[in-house]
């Protein structure tokens, strides 16, 4: 429910209504605007109706929030949310480049990759320490050792960092060493994990599940925000369809749709979205055009030696070319590429 107060309502009026909502066992939200104060009330609609807030003199209008997801909806917050990943703001005016290997393989590999992605214009370094592999016999990641490597490389290069968290038991380590947490496609509906990252204030990149609908994705984001963490970014990384020519089908409809309905930043992953190296650059440009707030791209210093996702990894030269080609698209969209922090 959204409660819009009258122009002349005071801060005290707002506080009284917030208390009424709280006393009824519902979740009150204080949303002071430039022109008017708006109050949100989340919970059992029948309890809300029984409060008859529309009869209070300081209330102008009471209207239901129609979408199932509430906190992530533009019905509640109309403006774009900007999520701060270390020194990198994500959302609104910025177009953010996150890049790095699929998996952290060694300090040497990550540092070399970090240097060239930074030089080409990325501000956030990606790389998995805990890898969700289809086969139990494939490389599973370096674990906590990988997190420490990423931490050192981030410090050395001044890049912010992002890595996937698969297990709640690793949350403290990931939060200690890394700027932002990635929840992978396979865990999009792992509600225990979503609630756990929701109890931190760490930025979270929530990837769309392989067969998840947009509504399921936004409800998964709602879990994180409802648990207390507003710093959520959505990631479209392709879905399973009947198509087999590409690894996944990058659903750019979802980007435009989510930008319309939700205030959260949306990042596109054209690497997993296509699974094909030559398609990464065209789909990154398409991501800019449909309103995404950034891209996350897999790179490897020697793609054919990549221990995972080699077919979609970009070489240093490929990444450099992609960035050069992307820049005019970003400028044409009225966005700016985030500035890299100069720690070294
Ligand atoms: C990844 O980013 O390396 C990854 C495993 O992605 P997804 O969860 O989208 O498959
Ligand atoms: Mn990968």
Coordinates of C-alpha atoms and ligand atoms in Angstrom, one line a residue:
X1 CA 0.0 0.0 0.0
X2 CA 1.2 3.5 -0.8
X3 CA 0.0 6.4 1.4
X4 CA 0.5 9.8 -0.1
X5 CA 0.3 12.6 2.5
X6 CA -1.1 16.0 1.9
X7 CA 1.2 18.9 0.9
X8 CA 0.9 20.4 4.4
X9 CA 1.5 17.2 6.4
X10 CA 4.3 17.6 8.9
X11 CA 7.1 15.2 9.8
X12 CA 5.2 14.4 13.0
X13 CA 2.1 13.4 10.9
X14 CA 4.3 11.0 9.0
X15 CA 5.8 9.5 12.1
X16 CA 2.4 8.9 13.6
X17 CA 1.3 7.0 10.5
X18 CA 4.5 5.0 10.4
X19 CA 3.9 4.0 14.1
X20 CA 0.3 2.9 13.3
X21 CA 1.6 0.7 10.5
X22 CA 4.3 -0.7 12.7
X23 CA 1.9 -1.3 15.6
X24 CA -0.3 -3.4 13.3
X25 CA 2.6 -5.7 12.6
X26 CA 3.2 -4.4 9.1
X27 CA 6.4 -3.0 7.5
X28 CA 6.4 0.8 7.4
X29 CA 8.5 2.6 4.8
X30 CA 9.3 6.3 5.0
X31 CA 9.8 7.7 1.5
X32 CA 10.1 11.5 1.8
X33 CA 9.9 13.2 -1.6
X34 CA 10.6 16.7 -2.8
X35 CA 6.9 17.6 -3.1
X36 CA 5.2 15.3 -0.7
X37 CA 5.9 12.5 1.8
X38 CA 4.9 9.1 0.7
X39 CA 4.6 6.2 3.1
X40 CA 4.7 2.6 2.2
X41 CA 3.1 -0.2 4.2
X42 CA 3.9 -3.8 3.3
X43 CA 2.2 -6.9 4.7
X44 CA -1.2 -8.5 4.8
X45 CA -3.5 -6.4 2.7
X46 CA -6.5 -7.2 4.9
X47 CA -4.8 -5.8 8.0
X48 CA -3.8 -2.7 6.0
X49 CA -7.4 -2.1 4.9
X50 CA -8.7 -2.5 8.4
X51 CA -6.5 0.5 9.5
X52 CA -8.6 2.8 7.2
X53 CA -5.7 5.2 6.7
X54 CA -7.6 7.0 4.0
X55 CA -9.7 8.5 6.7
X56 CA -6.9 10.3 8.4
X57 CA -6.9 14.1 7.8
X58 CA -3.3 14.3 6.8
X59 CA -3.6 11.6 4.2
X60 CA -4.4 12.5 0.6
X61 CA -4.5 9.2 -1.1
X62 CA -4.1 5.5 -0.4
X63 CA -3.4 3.1 -3.2
X64 CA -2.3 -0.5 -3.5
X65 CA 1.1 -1.5 -4.9
X66 CA 0.0 -3.7 -7.8
X67 CA 3.1 -5.6 -8.5
X68 CA 3.9 -8.7 -6.5
X69 CA 7.4 -7.4 -5.9
X70 CA 7.1 -4.2 -3.9
X71 CA 10.4 -2.8 -2.6
X72 CA 12.2 -3.2 -6.0
X73 CA 9.3 -1.7 -7.9
X74 CA 9.1 1.8 -9.3
X75 CA 5.7 2.0 -7.8
X76 CA 7.5 2.5 -4.4
X77 CA 10.7 4.2 -5.6
X78 CA 10.4 6.0 -8.9
X79 CA 14.1 7.1 -9.2
X80 CA 16.9 5.0 -10.4
X81 CA 18.9 3.3 -7.6
X82 CA 22.6 3.8 -7.7
X83 CA 24.5 0.9 -6.1
X84 CA 28.0 1.7 -4.9
X85 CA 30.5 -1.1 -5.7
X86 CA 33.6 0.0 -3.9
X87 CA 34.5 3.2 -5.8
X88 CA 32.3 2.4 -8.7
X89 CA 28.7 3.8 -8.8
X90 CA 26.4 1.5 -10.7
X91 CA 23.1 2.8 -12.2
X92 CA 21.6 6.1 -13.4
X93 CA 24.1 8.1 -15.4
X94 CA 26.9 5.6 -15.4
X95 CA 27.6 2.7 -17.7
X96 CA 29.7 0.2 -15.8
X97 CA 32.2 -2.3 -17.2
X98 CA 32.9 -5.4 -15.1
X99 CA 35.4 -7.7 -16.7
X100 CA 37.8 -10.5 -15.8
X101 CA 38.2 -14.3 -16.1
X102 CA 35.5 -16.8 -15.6
X103 CA 37.6 -18.4 -12.9
X104 CA 40.5 -17.1 -10.8
X105 CA 43.3 -19.5 -11.8
X106 CA 46.4 -18.0 -10.2
X107 CA 47.6 -14.6 -8.9
X108 CA 49.7 -14.1 -12.0
X109 CA 46.7 -14.8 -14.3
X110 CA 44.4 -12.5 -12.4
X111 CA 46.9 -9.7 -12.1
X112 CA 47.7 -9.7 -15.8
X113 CA 44.0 -9.8 -16.7
X114 CA 43.2 -7.0 -14.2
X115 CA 45.8 -4.7 -15.7
X116 CA 44.6 -5.0 -19.2
X117 CA 40.9 -4.8 -18.4
X118 CA 41.6 -1.7 -16.3
X119 CA 43.7 -0.2 -19.1
X120 CA 40.8 -0.7 -21.5
X121 CA 38.3 1.0 -19.2
X122 CA 36.8 -1.6 -16.8
X123 CA 36.4 -0.5 -13.2
X124 CA 35.2 -3.8 -11.6
X125 CA 37.2 -7.0 -11.8
X126 CA 35.2 -10.2 -12.0
X127 CA 36.4 -13.8 -11.4
X128 CA 35.1 -16.9 -9.7
X129 CA 36.7 -18.5 -6.6
X130 CA 33.8 -20.9 -6.1
X131 CA 32.7 -22.2 -9.5
X132 CA 29.3 -23.9 -10.1
X133 CA 30.4 -26.5 -12.7
X134 CA 28.0 -28.8 -14.4
X135 CA 30.4 -31.7 -13.9
X136 CA 31.9 -32.6 -10.5
X137 CA 35.1 -33.5 -12.3
X138 CA 35.6 -30.0 -13.7
X139 CA 37.8 -27.3 -11.9
X140 CA 35.8 -26.1 -8.9
X141 CA 37.7 -22.9 -8.2
X142 CA 40.5 -22.0 -5.8
X143 CA 38.1 -21.2 -2.9
X144 CA 39.3 -18.9 -0.1
X145 CA 42.8 -18.8 -1.7
X146 CA 41.1 -17.3 -4.8
X147 CA 39.4 -14.7 -2.7
X148 CA 42.7 -13.6 -1.2
X149 CA 44.3 -13.4 -4.7
X150 CA 41.4 -11.2 -5.8
X151 CA 41.8 -9.0 -2.8
X152 CA 45.5 -8.5 -3.4
X153 CA 44.9 -7.8 -7.1
X154 CA 42.1 -5.4 -6.4
X155 CA 44.4 -3.5 -4.0
X156 CA 47.3 -3.5 -6.4
X157 CA 45.3 -2.2 -9.4
X158 CA 42.7 -0.1 -7.7
X159 CA 39.9 -2.1 -9.3
X160 CA 36.7 -3.0 -7.4
X161 CA 36.0 -6.7 -7.3
X162 CA 33.1 -9.1 -7.7
X163 CA 32.9 -12.9 -7.1
X164 CA 30.2 -15.5 -6.8
X165 CA 29.1 -16.8 -3.5
X166 CA 27.6 -20.3 -3.6
X167 CA 27.5 -21.3 0.1
X168 CA 26.4 -19.3 3.1
X169 CA 29.4 -20.7 5.0
X170 CA 31.7 -18.6 2.7
X171 CA 29.8 -15.4 3.2
X172 CA 32.1 -13.9 5.8
X173 CA 35.2 -14.5 3.7
X174 CA 33.6 -13.2 0.5
X175 CA 32.4 -10.1 2.3
X176 CA 35.8 -9.6 3.9
X177 CA 37.9 -9.8 0.7
X178 CA 35.6 -8.7 -2.2
X179 CA 33.6 -5.5 -3.0
X180 CA 30.5 -7.1 -4.4
X181 CA 28.8 -10.5 -4.2
X182 CA 27.5 -12.4 -7.2
X183 CA 24.6 -14.8 -6.8
X184 CA 24.8 -17.1 -9.8
X185 CA 22.1 -18.3 -12.1
X186 CA 21.9 -21.7 -10.4
X187 CA 21.3 -20.1 -7.0
X188 CA 18.8 -17.4 -8.0
X189 CA 16.1 -19.2 -6.0
X190 CA 18.2 -20.3 -3.1
X191 CA 16.2 -18.3 -0.6
X192 CA 18.5 -19.1 2.3
X193 CA 21.4 -17.6 0.4
X194 CA 19.3 -14.6 -0.7
X195 CA 18.2 -13.9 2.9
X196 CA 21.8 -14.3 4.1
X197 CA 23.2 -11.7 1.6
X198 CA 20.2 -9.6 2.4
X199 CA 21.4 -9.3 6.0
X200 CA 24.6 -7.7 4.9
X201 CA 24.9 -4.3 3.2
X202 CA 27.3 -5.7 0.5
X203 CA 26.3 -4.9 -3.1
X204 CA 24.8 -8.0 -4.7
X205 CA 24.6 -8.9 -8.4
X206 CA 21.7 -11.3 -8.7
X207 CA 21.9 -13.3 -11.9
X208 CA 18.8 -14.5 -13.6
X209 CA 18.1 -18.3 -13.3
X210 CA 18.5 -20.5 -16.4
X211 CA 14.7 -20.9 -16.6
X212 CA 13.5 -18.1 -14.4
X213 CA 10.7 -15.7 -15.4
X214 CA 11.3 -12.0 -15.0
X215 CA 8.7 -12.0 -12.2
X216 CA 10.6 -14.8 -10.4
X217 CA 13.8 -12.8 -10.8
X218 CA 12.3 -9.6 -9.4
X219 CA 10.8 -11.6 -6.5
X220 CA 14.3 -13.1 -5.8
X221 CA 15.6 -9.5 -5.7
X222 CA 12.7 -8.6 -3.4
X223 CA 13.9 -11.2 -0.9
X224 CA 17.3 -9.5 -0.7
X225 CA 15.9 -6.0 -0.3
X226 CA 13.2 -7.2 2.2
X227 CA 15.9 -8.8 4.3
X228 CA 17.5 -5.3 4.7
X229 CA 20.0 -4.9 1.8
X230 CA 18.9 -2.3 -0.8
X231 CA 22.2 -2.7 -2.8
X232 CA 21.0 -5.0 -5.4
X233 CA 21.8 -5.1 -9.1
X234 CA 20.0 -7.4 -11.5
X235 CA 21.9 -9.4 -14.2
X236 CA 20.4 -10.7 -17.4
X237 CA 22.7 -13.6 -18.5
X238 CA 20.6 -15.4 -21.0
X239 CA 17.9 -18.1 -20.5
X240 CA 17.3 -21.6 -21.8
X241 CA 15.1 -21.7 -24.9
X242 CA 14.7 -24.2 -27.8
X243 CA 17.6 -22.5 -29.5
X244 CA 20.9 -24.4 -29.6
X245 CA 23.0 -22.3 -31.9
X246 CA 24.1 -20.2 -28.9
X247 CA 24.7 -21.3 -25.3
X248 CA 21.8 -19.3 -24.0
X249 CA 19.3 -16.8 -25.4
X250 CA 20.1 -13.3 -24.1
X251 CA 16.8 -11.9 -23.2
X252 CA 17.1 -8.2 -23.9
X253 CA 13.3 -7.8 -23.6
X254 CA 13.9 -8.5 -19.9
X255 CA 16.3 -5.5 -19.6
X256 CA 13.9 -3.0 -21.0
X257 CA 11.0 -4.5 -19.1
X258 CA 12.9 -4.5 -15.8
X259 CA 14.2 -1.0 -16.3
X260 CA 10.5 0.1 -16.7
X261 CA 9.2 -1.7 -13.7
X262 CA 12.1 -1.6 -11.2
X263 CA 14.5 1.1 -10.0
X264 CA 17.4 -1.4 -9.6
X265 CA 20.4 -1.2 -11.9
X266 CA 20.5 -3.9 -14.6
X267 CA 23.8 -5.4 -15.9
X268 CA 23.9 -7.6 -19.0
X269 CA 26.2 -10.6 -19.3
X270 CA 26.8 -11.1 -23.0
X271 CA 29.4 -13.7 -22.3
X272 CA 27.1 -16.3 -20.8
X273 CA 24.2 -14.9 -22.8
X274 CA 25.8 -16.1 -26.0
X275 CA 28.6 -18.4 -25.1
X276 CA 30.3 -17.4 -28.4
X277 CA 33.3 -15.0 -28.4
X278 CA 32.4 -13.2 -31.6
X279 CA 28.9 -12.4 -30.3
X280 CA 30.0 -10.8 -27.1
X281 CA 30.7 -7.4 -28.6
X282 CA 27.5 -7.0 -30.7
X283 CA 25.4 -8.0 -27.7
X284 CA 27.3 -5.6 -25.4
X285 CA 26.4 -2.8 -27.8
X286 CA 22.8 -4.0 -27.8
X287 CA 22.8 -3.9 -24.0
X288 CA 23.6 -0.2 -24.1
X289 CA 20.8 0.4 -26.6
X290 CA 18.1 -1.3 -24.5
X291 CA 18.9 0.7 -21.4
X292 CA 21.3 -1.6 -19.4
X293 CA 23.4 0.1 -16.7
X294 CA 26.5 -2.0 -17.5
X295 CA 28.0 -5.2 -18.8
X296 CA 30.0 -8.1 -17.2
X297 CA 32.4 -9.7 -19.6
X298 CA 34.7 -12.7 -19.4
X299 CA 38.3 -12.2 -20.6
X300 CA 41.3 -14.4 -20.5
X301 CA 44.9 -13.6 -21.3
X302 CA 45.1 -16.8 -23.4
X303 CA 41.5 -17.8 -24.1
X304 CA 42.2 -21.3 -25.3
X305 CA 44.0 -22.1 -22.0
X306 CA 41.0 -20.9 -19.9
X307 CA 40.0 -23.6 -17.5
X308 CA 36.3 -22.7 -17.9
X309 CA 34.1 -21.1 -20.5
X310 CA 37.0 -20.8 -23.0
X311 CA 34.7 -20.4 -26.0
X312 CA 33.3 -17.1 -24.7
X313 CA 36.5 -15.7 -23.3
X314 CA 37.9 -12.5 -24.9
X315 CA 41.6 -12.0 -25.5
X316 CA 43.2 -8.8 -24.3
X317 CA 43.0 -7.5 -27.9
X318 CA 39.4 -8.6 -28.3
X319 CA 38.5 -6.8 -25.1
X320 CA 40.3 -3.7 -26.1
X321 CA 38.5 -3.6 -29.5
X322 CA 35.1 -4.2 -27.7
X323 CA 35.7 -1.2 -25.4
X324 CA 36.7 1.0 -28.3
X325 CA 33.6 0.0 -30.2
X326 CA 31.3 0.3 -27.2
X327 CA 32.4 3.9 -26.2
X328 CA 30.5 5.7 -28.9
X329 CA 27.3 3.7 -28.1
X330 CA 27.6 4.6 -24.5
X331 CA 28.1 8.3 -25.4
X332 CA 25.1 8.2 -27.7
X333 CA 22.9 6.7 -24.9
X334 CA 23.8 9.8 -22.8
X335 CA 25.7 7.7 -20.2
X336 CA 29.3 8.0 -19.0
X337 CA 31.8 5.2 -18.5
X338 CA 32.7 5.1 -14.8
X339 CA 36.1 6.4 -14.0
X340 CA 38.6 3.9 -12.7
X341 CA 40.1 4.6 -9.2
X342 CA 43.8 5.2 -9.4
X343 CA 45.2 3.2 -6.5
X344 CA 48.4 2.3 -8.4
Ligands
LIG1 C1 29.8 -16.9 -14.0 O1 29.6 -15.7 -14.0 O2 31.0 -17.3 -14.3 C2 28.7 -17.8 -13.9 C3 28.9 -19.1 -13.5 O3 27.6 -17.3 -14.4 P1 26.0 -17.8 -14.3 O4 25.7 -18.0 -12.9 O5 25.3 -16.7 -15.0 O6 26.0 -19.1 -15.1
LIG2 MN1 31.8 -18.3 -16.7

